[in-house]
Amino acid sequence: MGQSPTFINFSPSLNSAVQSALKEDWDPLLEAAGTSGRQWEDNAPCASYSSDLFFPEVEHPWSDPEQIRRDHSSSLREPLSVCASCPLSVSARCLVESLRQEDKYGIRAGLLASERRALLTAWKSRIDSEAVSAALRGVPTALTSLEREEALSRLSADPSLNTDAAARGMAVSSKYLFQLLRDHQQHLCDIADPIHASIGGASDE
C-alpha cells in the first residue's frame, strides 16, 4: 500500500476518522456523519459560497496532492479555510456523501479530489450490512455495487424476504429486481460449474 495522504487544514478528529477508514474501520467516520441531522447542508459554512470555489481548475483526481497544495496554496487557501471551519459532524457527512455519490472532482470536507482517491477505492470495497438490511426492509438506500450484490445474495438465500419491499429499497422496479436475481443466480451457477458455463458461453457465439 502507498503512504496515507497528508492532510492540511484538517481537524484532528476528522483526520483520525479518515485514517481509520483507510484501515477498513469506517465506524468513526460514519458515527460522526450520523450526528449531522437532516439539515446538515444548511449548517455547512460553504452554503453561503459559490460551489465554483470548491472546484479549483488546478486540481484533478490524478494530481499529486502535496505538489498541488504547495504550488497553489494561495488559490486553495480560501476553500480549505472554509472547510476547516466546518463542524465535525457536517464535514464527516459531507465526506461520506461524496463517497456515496462517487464524486471524483472538487474539494470535499477539506480533502482534495486526489486525496480522496484512496478513500473512494476503499469505500467501493466495503459492505455496509445495516444499509443492505435497510434496503431489504424497503427503506430507500443508496447501495454500492458490492452492497447490491450482498442484497441479491440475501434475497436468493431467504425466500421469506419481501421482494416488493426490496425493490423499493433498492430503487428499482419489481420486474427489474427479478431480472437482477435471475442474473445473480446464473452467475453463482457459473461459478459452481465453470465447465458448463464455458460450454454455454461458446454455444451462444
mmCIF file of C-alpha atoms in Angstrom:
data_model
loop_
_atom_site.group_PDB
_atom_site.id
_atom_site.type_symbol
_atom_site.label_atom_id
_atom_site.label_comp_id
_atom_site.label_asym_id
_atom_site.label_seq_id
_atom_site.Cartn_x
_atom_site.Cartn_y
_atom_site.Cartn_z
ATOM 1 C CA MET A 1 0.000 0.000 0.000
ATOM 2 C CA GLY A 2 1.096 3.599 -0.580
ATOM 3 C CA GLN A 3 1.536 6.187 2.092
ATOM 4 C CA SER A 4 -1.554 7.644 3.732
ATOM 5 C CA PRO A 5 -2.461 11.113 2.454
ATOM 6 C CA THR A 6 -1.091 14.100 4.288
ATOM 7 C CA PHE A 7 -3.927 16.370 5.366
ATOM 8 C CA ILE A 8 -3.577 20.106 5.877
ATOM 9 C CA ASN A 9 -6.212 22.433 7.355
ATOM 10 C CA PHE A 10 -7.921 19.305 8.596
ATOM 11 C CA SER A 11 -9.489 18.768 12.017
ATOM 12 C CA PRO A 12 -7.637 16.138 14.091
ATOM 13 C CA SER A 13 -10.875 14.263 14.783
ATOM 14 C CA LEU A 14 -11.824 14.004 11.122
ATOM 15 C CA ASN A 15 -8.247 13.149 10.183
ATOM 16 C CA SER A 16 -8.337 10.286 12.705
ATOM 17 C CA ALA A 17 -11.650 9.046 11.306
ATOM 18 C CA VAL A 18 -10.300 9.119 7.753
ATOM 19 C CA GLN A 19 -7.141 7.254 8.737
ATOM 20 C CA SER A 20 -9.317 4.604 10.415
ATOM 21 C CA ALA A 21 -11.433 4.301 7.267
ATOM 22 C CA LEU A 22 -8.315 3.715 5.186
ATOM 23 C CA LYS A 23 -7.643 0.786 7.526
ATOM 24 C CA GLU A 24 -11.172 -0.549 6.843
ATOM 25 C CA ASP A 25 -12.654 0.763 10.103
ATOM 26 C CA TRP A 26 -15.464 3.045 8.945
ATOM 27 C CA ASP A 27 -17.266 3.352 12.290
ATOM 28 C CA PRO A 28 -15.660 6.647 13.472
ATOM 29 C CA LEU A 29 -16.429 8.435 10.195
ATOM 30 C CA LEU A 30 -19.956 7.065 9.861
ATOM 31 C CA GLU A 31 -20.772 7.733 13.512
ATOM 32 C CA ALA A 32 -19.627 11.348 13.186
ATOM 33 C CA ALA A 33 -21.638 11.760 9.980
ATOM 34 C CA GLY A 34 -24.684 10.239 11.635
ATOM 35 C CA THR A 35 -24.961 13.109 14.115
ATOM 36 C CA SER A 36 -25.210 15.800 11.416
ATOM 37 C CA GLY A 37 -29.014 15.897 11.226
ATOM 38 C CA ARG A 38 -31.307 16.218 8.221
ATOM 39 C CA GLN A 39 -30.469 19.863 7.569
ATOM 40 C CA TRP A 40 -26.726 19.289 7.631
ATOM 41 C CA GLU A 41 -26.109 21.170 4.388
ATOM 42 C CA ASP A 42 -27.701 24.301 5.829
ATOM 43 C CA ASN A 43 -25.249 24.137 8.733
ATOM 44 C CA ALA A 44 -22.222 23.960 6.459
ATOM 45 C CA PRO A 45 -20.155 27.181 6.235
ATOM 46 C CA CYS A 46 -19.775 26.599 2.487
ATOM 47 C CA ALA A 47 -23.543 27.062 1.990
ATOM 48 C CA SER A 48 -23.005 30.817 1.607
ATOM 49 C CA TYR A 49 -20.281 30.425 -1.022
ATOM 50 C CA SER A 50 -20.399 29.673 -4.725
ATOM 51 C CA SER A 51 -19.760 25.988 -5.432
ATOM 52 C CA ASP A 52 -17.167 27.070 -8.019
ATOM 53 C CA LEU A 53 -14.834 27.941 -5.150
ATOM 54 C CA PHE A 54 -14.559 24.247 -4.275
ATOM 55 C CA PHE A 55 -13.731 23.091 -7.802
ATOM 56 C CA PRO A 56 -10.296 24.612 -8.459
ATOM 57 C CA GLU A 57 -9.071 24.224 -12.022
ATOM 58 C CA VAL A 58 -5.564 23.411 -10.809
ATOM 59 C CA GLU A 59 -6.600 20.158 -9.139
ATOM 60 C CA HIS A 60 -7.647 16.799 -10.598
ATOM 61 C CA PRO A 61 -8.094 13.250 -9.246
ATOM 62 C CA TRP A 62 -4.757 12.186 -10.730
ATOM 63 C CA SER A 63 -2.808 15.166 -9.322
ATOM 64 C CA ASP A 64 -0.060 14.916 -6.734
ATOM 65 C CA PRO A 65 -1.886 16.436 -3.732
ATOM 66 C CA GLU A 66 1.251 17.569 -1.907
ATOM 67 C CA GLN A 67 2.528 19.343 -5.011
ATOM 68 C CA ILE A 68 -0.866 20.947 -5.660
ATOM 69 C CA ARG A 69 -1.100 22.214 -2.078
ATOM 70 C CA ARG A 70 2.463 23.522 -2.245
ATOM 71 C CA ASP A 71 2.332 25.155 -5.681
ATOM 72 C CA HIS A 72 -1.202 26.554 -5.437
ATOM 73 C CA SER A 73 -1.516 27.355 -1.762
ATOM 74 C CA SER A 74 -2.810 30.864 -2.418
ATOM 75 C CA SER A 75 -5.735 29.731 -4.612
ATOM 76 C CA LEU A 76 -6.592 26.881 -2.232
ATOM 77 C CA ARG A 77 -6.398 28.943 0.938
ATOM 78 C CA GLU A 78 -9.995 30.193 0.918
ATOM 79 C CA PRO A 79 -11.843 26.912 0.169
ATOM 80 C CA LEU A 80 -9.665 24.959 2.593
ATOM 81 C CA SER A 81 -10.187 27.579 5.295
ATOM 82 C CA VAL A 82 -13.956 27.323 4.830
ATOM 83 C CA CYS A 83 -13.767 23.538 5.159
ATOM 84 C CA ALA A 84 -11.558 23.841 8.235
ATOM 85 C CA SER A 85 -14.268 25.910 9.954
ATOM 86 C CA CYS A 86 -16.901 23.222 9.378
ATOM 87 C CA PRO A 87 -18.313 21.316 12.394
ATOM 88 C CA LEU A 88 -17.025 17.748 12.626
ATOM 89 C CA SER A 89 -20.437 16.141 12.097
ATOM 90 C CA VAL A 90 -21.094 18.228 8.982
ATOM 91 C CA SER A 91 -17.658 17.718 7.431
ATOM 92 C CA ALA A 92 -17.905 13.973 8.093
ATOM 93 C CA ARG A 93 -21.341 13.883 6.446
ATOM 94 C CA CYS A 94 -20.016 15.914 3.510
ATOM 95 C CA LEU A 95 -17.209 13.410 3.033
ATOM 96 C CA VAL A 96 -19.470 10.370 3.352
ATOM 97 C CA GLU A 97 -21.951 11.793 0.844
ATOM 98 C CA SER A 98 -19.148 12.472 -1.622
ATOM 99 C CA LEU A 99 -18.086 8.832 -1.311
ATOM 100 C CA ARG A 100 -21.643 7.558 -1.721
ATOM 101 C CA GLN A 101 -22.056 9.658 -4.855
ATOM 102 C CA GLU A 102 -18.551 8.700 -6.029
ATOM 103 C CA ASP A 103 -17.591 12.338 -6.512
ATOM 104 C CA LYS A 104 -14.248 12.390 -8.299
ATOM 105 C CA TYR A 105 -13.764 16.143 -8.512
ATOM 106 C CA GLY A 106 -13.740 19.091 -6.171
ATOM 107 C CA ILE A 107 -12.824 19.725 -2.542
ATOM 108 C CA ARG A 108 -14.994 17.923 -0.009
ATOM 109 C CA ALA A 109 -14.548 18.178 3.758
ATOM 110 C CA GLY A 110 -11.149 19.780 3.233
ATOM 111 C CA LEU A 111 -9.874 16.942 1.058
ATOM 112 C CA LEU A 112 -8.707 17.443 -2.492
ATOM 113 C CA ALA A 113 -10.058 15.056 -5.121
ATOM 114 C CA SER A 114 -6.648 13.410 -5.370
ATOM 115 C CA GLU A 115 -6.582 12.884 -1.590
ATOM 116 C CA ARG A 116 -9.996 11.204 -1.679
ATOM 117 C CA ARG A 117 -8.977 8.731 -4.370
ATOM 118 C CA ALA A 118 -7.634 6.075 -1.978
ATOM 119 C CA LEU A 119 -10.608 6.623 0.312
ATOM 120 C CA LEU A 120 -13.049 6.209 -2.573
ATOM 121 C CA THR A 121 -11.350 2.964 -3.590
ATOM 122 C CA ALA A 122 -11.677 1.684 -0.023
ATOM 123 C CA TRP A 123 -15.320 2.794 0.114
ATOM 124 C CA LYS A 124 -16.187 0.849 -3.026
ATOM 125 C CA SER A 125 -14.801 -2.334 -1.474
ATOM 126 C CA ARG A 126 -16.793 -2.085 1.779
ATOM 127 C CA ILE A 127 -20.182 -3.603 2.548
ATOM 128 C CA ASP A 128 -22.451 -1.784 4.993
ATOM 129 C CA SER A 129 -24.572 -4.589 6.401
ATOM 130 C CA GLU A 130 -27.011 -2.145 8.003
ATOM 131 C CA ALA A 131 -27.537 -0.329 4.704
ATOM 132 C CA VAL A 132 -28.256 -3.633 2.971
ATOM 133 C CA SER A 133 -30.728 -4.618 5.682
ATOM 134 C CA ALA A 134 -32.467 -1.250 5.428
ATOM 135 C CA ALA A 135 -32.837 -1.590 1.659
ATOM 136 C CA LEU A 136 -34.293 -5.074 2.045
ATOM 137 C CA ARG A 137 -36.844 -3.684 4.506
ATOM 138 C CA GLY A 138 -37.969 -1.193 1.874
ATOM 139 C CA VAL A 139 -36.095 1.865 3.116
ATOM 140 C CA PRO A 140 -34.712 3.734 0.062
ATOM 141 C CA THR A 141 -30.971 3.317 0.438
ATOM 142 C CA ALA A 142 -28.058 4.159 -1.842
ATOM 143 C CA LEU A 143 -26.067 0.938 -2.178
ATOM 144 C CA THR A 144 -22.656 0.380 -3.691
ATOM 145 C CA SER A 145 -22.304 -2.339 -6.323
ATOM 146 C CA LEU A 146 -20.932 -4.749 -3.697
ATOM 147 C CA GLU A 147 -23.784 -3.934 -1.315
ATOM 148 C CA ARG A 148 -26.293 -4.567 -4.087
ATOM 149 C CA GLU A 149 -24.702 -7.957 -4.702
ATOM 150 C CA GLU A 150 -24.994 -8.683 -0.976
ATOM 151 C CA ALA A 151 -28.687 -7.732 -1.074
ATOM 152 C CA LEU A 152 -29.255 -10.056 -4.023
ATOM 153 C CA SER A 153 -27.444 -12.862 -2.203
ATOM 154 C CA ARG A 154 -29.674 -12.451 0.826
ATOM 155 C CA LEU A 155 -32.802 -12.377 -1.317
ATOM 156 C CA SER A 156 -31.731 -15.535 -3.130
ATOM 157 C CA ALA A 157 -30.987 -17.364 0.110
ATOM 158 C CA ASP A 158 -34.022 -16.270 2.111
ATOM 159 C CA PRO A 159 -37.433 -16.704 0.402
ATOM 160 C CA SER A 160 -39.156 -15.076 3.381
ATOM 161 C CA LEU A 161 -37.784 -11.666 2.383
ATOM 162 C CA ASN A 162 -40.290 -9.385 0.658
ATOM 163 C CA THR A 163 -39.132 -8.682 -2.888
ATOM 164 C CA ASP A 164 -41.519 -5.751 -3.329
ATOM 165 C CA ALA A 165 -40.033 -4.076 -0.264
ATOM 166 C CA ALA A 166 -36.526 -4.827 -1.507
ATOM 167 C CA ALA A 167 -37.337 -3.291 -4.881
ATOM 168 C CA ARG A 168 -38.470 -0.093 -3.147
ATOM 169 C CA GLY A 169 -35.359 -0.004 -1.002
ATOM 170 C CA MET A 170 -33.067 -0.567 -3.977
ATOM 171 C CA ALA A 171 -34.990 1.975 -6.094
ATOM 172 C CA VAL A 172 -35.768 -0.465 -8.911
ATOM 173 C CA SER A 173 -38.959 -1.944 -10.271
ATOM 174 C CA SER A 174 -40.045 -5.407 -9.119
ATOM 175 C CA LYS A 175 -39.630 -6.658 -12.672
ATOM 176 C CA TYR A 176 -36.072 -5.388 -12.839
ATOM 177 C CA LEU A 177 -35.283 -6.856 -9.436
ATOM 178 C CA PHE A 178 -36.379 -10.312 -10.640
ATOM 179 C CA GLN A 179 -34.066 -9.888 -13.613
ATOM 180 C CA LEU A 180 -31.198 -8.961 -11.287
ATOM 181 C CA LEU A 181 -31.947 -12.013 -9.137
ATOM 182 C CA ARG A 182 -32.025 -14.290 -12.169
ATOM 183 C CA ASP A 183 -28.678 -12.935 -13.381
ATOM 184 C CA HIS A 184 -27.214 -13.244 -9.884
ATOM 185 C CA GLN A 185 -28.314 -16.858 -9.545
ATOM 186 C CA GLN A 186 -26.968 -17.672 -13.004
ATOM 187 C CA HIS A 187 -23.653 -16.118 -12.055
ATOM 188 C CA LEU A 188 -23.499 -18.312 -8.946
ATOM 189 C CA CYS A 189 -24.228 -21.390 -11.077
ATOM 190 C CA ASP A 190 -21.454 -20.411 -13.480
ATOM 191 C CA ILE A 191 -19.010 -20.122 -10.607
ATOM 192 C CA ALA A 192 -20.070 -23.500 -9.224
ATOM 193 C CA ASP A 193 -19.833 -25.217 -12.617
ATOM 194 C CA PRO A 194 -17.333 -23.292 -14.783
ATOM 195 C CA ILE A 195 -17.056 -26.085 -17.377
ATOM 196 C CA HIS A 196 -20.746 -25.954 -18.308
ATOM 197 C CA ALA A 197 -20.627 -22.170 -18.133
ATOM 198 C CA SER A 198 -17.818 -22.062 -20.706
ATOM 199 C CA ILE A 199 -19.663 -24.512 -22.966
ATOM 200 C CA GLY A 200 -22.821 -22.445 -22.688
ATOM 201 C CA GLY A 201 -20.924 -19.287 -23.492
ATOM 202 C CA ALA A 202 -19.345 -20.903 -26.548
ATOM 203 C CA SER A 203 -22.726 -22.101 -27.842
ATOM 204 C CA ASP A 204 -24.080 -18.556 -27.632
ATOM 205 C CA GLU A 205 -21.424 -17.292 -30.057
#
